[in-house]
């Protein structure tokens, strides 16, 4: 029974990234556009929704290295595609 309790607590304590705007923890994932899925499938970038400031943001996993150019490209795509 103890192992079941540990699994439940691990599920609840998922390490979501922090929103760079408001500083709260992201709670939900958003769908990525078809263009981002098709062209940038190889990047460790995920899209999260912040419940505090009500905005979707692209966030990369920092353990894979510096993807600042990819983040810039995704931000430009988000502006061009008109996604909020």
PDB file of C-alpha atoms in Angstrom:
ATOM      1  CA  UNK A   1       0.000   0.000   0.000  1.00  0.00           C
ATOM      2  CA  UNK A   2       2.871   2.363   0.653  1.00  0.00           C
ATOM      3  CA  UNK A   3       4.053   2.139  -2.954  1.00  0.00           C
ATOM      4  CA  UNK A   4       0.558   3.113  -4.166  1.00  0.00           C
ATOM      5  CA  UNK A   5       0.641   6.178  -1.919  1.00  0.00           C
ATOM      6  CA  UNK A   6       4.055   7.141  -3.292  1.00  0.00           C
ATOM      7  CA  UNK A   7       2.822   6.819  -6.881  1.00  0.00           C
ATOM      8  CA  UNK A   8      -0.201   8.989  -6.128  1.00  0.00           C
ATOM      9  CA  UNK A   9       1.955  11.701  -4.557  1.00  0.00           C
ATOM     10  CA  UNK A  10       4.363  11.642  -7.515  1.00  0.00           C
ATOM     11  CA  UNK A  11       1.442  12.125  -9.902  1.00  0.00           C
ATOM     12  CA  UNK A  12       0.176  15.095  -7.941  1.00  0.00           C
ATOM     13  CA  UNK A  13       3.579  16.761  -7.578  1.00  0.00           C
ATOM     14  CA  UNK A  14       4.394  17.042 -11.275  1.00  0.00           C
ATOM     15  CA  UNK A  15       7.078  19.648 -11.860  1.00  0.00           C
ATOM     16  CA  UNK A  16       5.466  22.107 -14.211  1.00  0.00           C
ATOM     17  CA  UNK A  17       7.563  25.107 -15.261  1.00  0.00           C
ATOM     18  CA  UNK A  18       7.091  28.624 -13.915  1.00  0.00           C
ATOM     19  CA  UNK A  19       5.372  31.363 -15.952  1.00  0.00           C
ATOM     20  CA  UNK A  20       7.954  34.026 -16.895  1.00  0.00           C
ATOM     21  CA  UNK A  21       5.331  36.794 -16.744  1.00  0.00           C
ATOM     22  CA  UNK A  22       3.544  36.330 -13.422  1.00  0.00           C
ATOM     23  CA  UNK A  23       5.793  33.792 -11.650  1.00  0.00           C
ATOM     24  CA  UNK A  24       3.041  31.242 -10.957  1.00  0.00           C
ATOM     25  CA  UNK A  25       3.374  27.581 -11.852  1.00  0.00           C
ATOM     26  CA  UNK A  26       1.791  26.391 -15.089  1.00  0.00           C
ATOM     27  CA  UNK A  27      -1.004  23.865 -14.502  1.00  0.00           C
ATOM     28  CA  UNK A  28      -2.174  22.866 -17.975  1.00  0.00           C
ATOM     29  CA  UNK A  29      -0.729  22.036 -21.379  1.00  0.00           C
ATOM     30  CA  UNK A  30      -2.035  23.628 -24.604  1.00  0.00           C
ATOM     31  CA  UNK A  31      -2.172  22.144 -28.059  1.00  0.00           C
ATOM     32  CA  UNK A  32       0.594  23.211 -30.418  1.00  0.00           C
ATOM     33  CA  UNK A  33      -0.247  24.353 -33.933  1.00  0.00           C
ATOM     34  CA  UNK A  34       0.138  21.951 -36.848  1.00  0.00           C
ATOM     35  CA  UNK A  35       3.004  24.034 -38.214  1.00  0.00           C
ATOM     36  CA  UNK A  36       4.931  23.807 -34.952  1.00  0.00           C
ATOM     37  CA  UNK A  37       4.262  20.071 -34.646  1.00  0.00           C
ATOM     38  CA  UNK A  38       5.375  19.443 -38.231  1.00  0.00           C
ATOM     39  CA  UNK A  39       8.455  21.646 -38.494  1.00  0.00           C
ATOM     40  CA  UNK A  40       9.740  21.634 -34.936  1.00  0.00           C
ATOM     41  CA  UNK A  41       8.910  18.100 -33.817  1.00  0.00           C
ATOM     42  CA  UNK A  42      12.540  17.546 -32.774  1.00  0.00           C
ATOM     43  CA  UNK A  43      12.629  20.305 -30.169  1.00  0.00           C
ATOM     44  CA  UNK A  44      11.863  19.788 -26.471  1.00  0.00           C
ATOM     45  CA  UNK A  45       9.350  22.651 -26.570  1.00  0.00           C
ATOM     46  CA  UNK A  46       5.937  22.359 -24.973  1.00  0.00           C
ATOM     47  CA  UNK A  47       3.088  24.836 -24.750  1.00  0.00           C
ATOM     48  CA  UNK A  48       1.582  25.576 -21.336  1.00  0.00           C
ATOM     49  CA  UNK A  49      -1.399  27.611 -20.132  1.00  0.00           C
ATOM     50  CA  UNK A  50      -1.045  29.898 -17.119  1.00  0.00           C
ATOM     51  CA  UNK A  51      -4.269  30.102 -15.132  1.00  0.00           C
ATOM     52  CA  UNK A  52      -3.153  33.259 -13.358  1.00  0.00           C
ATOM     53  CA  UNK A  53      -2.412  35.512 -16.365  1.00  0.00           C
ATOM     54  CA  UNK A  54      -4.552  33.448 -18.836  1.00  0.00           C
ATOM     55  CA  UNK A  55      -1.899  33.149 -21.551  1.00  0.00           C
ATOM     56  CA  UNK A  56      -0.386  30.179 -23.404  1.00  0.00           C
ATOM     57  CA  UNK A  57       3.411  30.176 -23.565  1.00  0.00           C
ATOM     58  CA  UNK A  58       6.027  28.004 -25.226  1.00  0.00           C
ATOM     59  CA  UNK A  59       8.486  26.572 -22.710  1.00  0.00           C
ATOM     60  CA  UNK A  60      11.515  24.401 -23.428  1.00  0.00           C
ATOM     61  CA  UNK A  61      13.112  21.818 -21.204  1.00  0.00           C
ATOM     62  CA  UNK A  62      16.407  23.358 -20.025  1.00  0.00           C
ATOM     63  CA  UNK A  63      18.092  19.983 -19.469  1.00  0.00           C
ATOM     64  CA  UNK A  64      18.468  19.661 -23.256  1.00  0.00           C
ATOM     65  CA  UNK A  65      20.604  22.789 -23.565  1.00  0.00           C
ATOM     66  CA  UNK A  66      20.090  26.337 -24.768  1.00  0.00           C
ATOM     67  CA  UNK A  67      17.284  26.627 -27.297  1.00  0.00           C
ATOM     68  CA  UNK A  68      16.922  30.400 -27.203  1.00  0.00           C
ATOM     69  CA  UNK A  69      16.858  30.609 -31.013  1.00  0.00           C
ATOM     70  CA  UNK A  70      14.049  28.046 -31.122  1.00  0.00           C
ATOM     71  CA  UNK A  71      12.087  30.013 -28.534  1.00  0.00           C
ATOM     72  CA  UNK A  72      12.527  33.170 -30.602  1.00  0.00           C
ATOM     73  CA  UNK A  73      11.316  31.330 -33.713  1.00  0.00           C
ATOM     74  CA  UNK A  74       8.294  29.943 -31.865  1.00  0.00           C
ATOM     75  CA  UNK A  75       7.427  33.380 -30.532  1.00  0.00           C
ATOM     76  CA  UNK A  76       7.540  34.790 -34.066  1.00  0.00           C
ATOM     77  CA  UNK A  77       5.369  31.922 -35.325  1.00  0.00           C
ATOM     78  CA  UNK A  78       2.905  32.555 -32.531  1.00  0.00           C
ATOM     79  CA  UNK A  79       2.622  36.209 -33.554  1.00  0.00           C
ATOM     80  CA  UNK A  80       2.305  35.398 -37.271  1.00  0.00           C
ATOM     81  CA  UNK A  81      -0.282  32.666 -36.739  1.00  0.00           C
ATOM     82  CA  UNK A  82      -2.229  34.862 -34.363  1.00  0.00           C
ATOM     83  CA  UNK A  83      -2.318  32.350 -31.533  1.00  0.00           C
ATOM     84  CA  UNK A  84      -2.824  33.754 -28.076  1.00  0.00           C
TER      85      UNK A  84
END
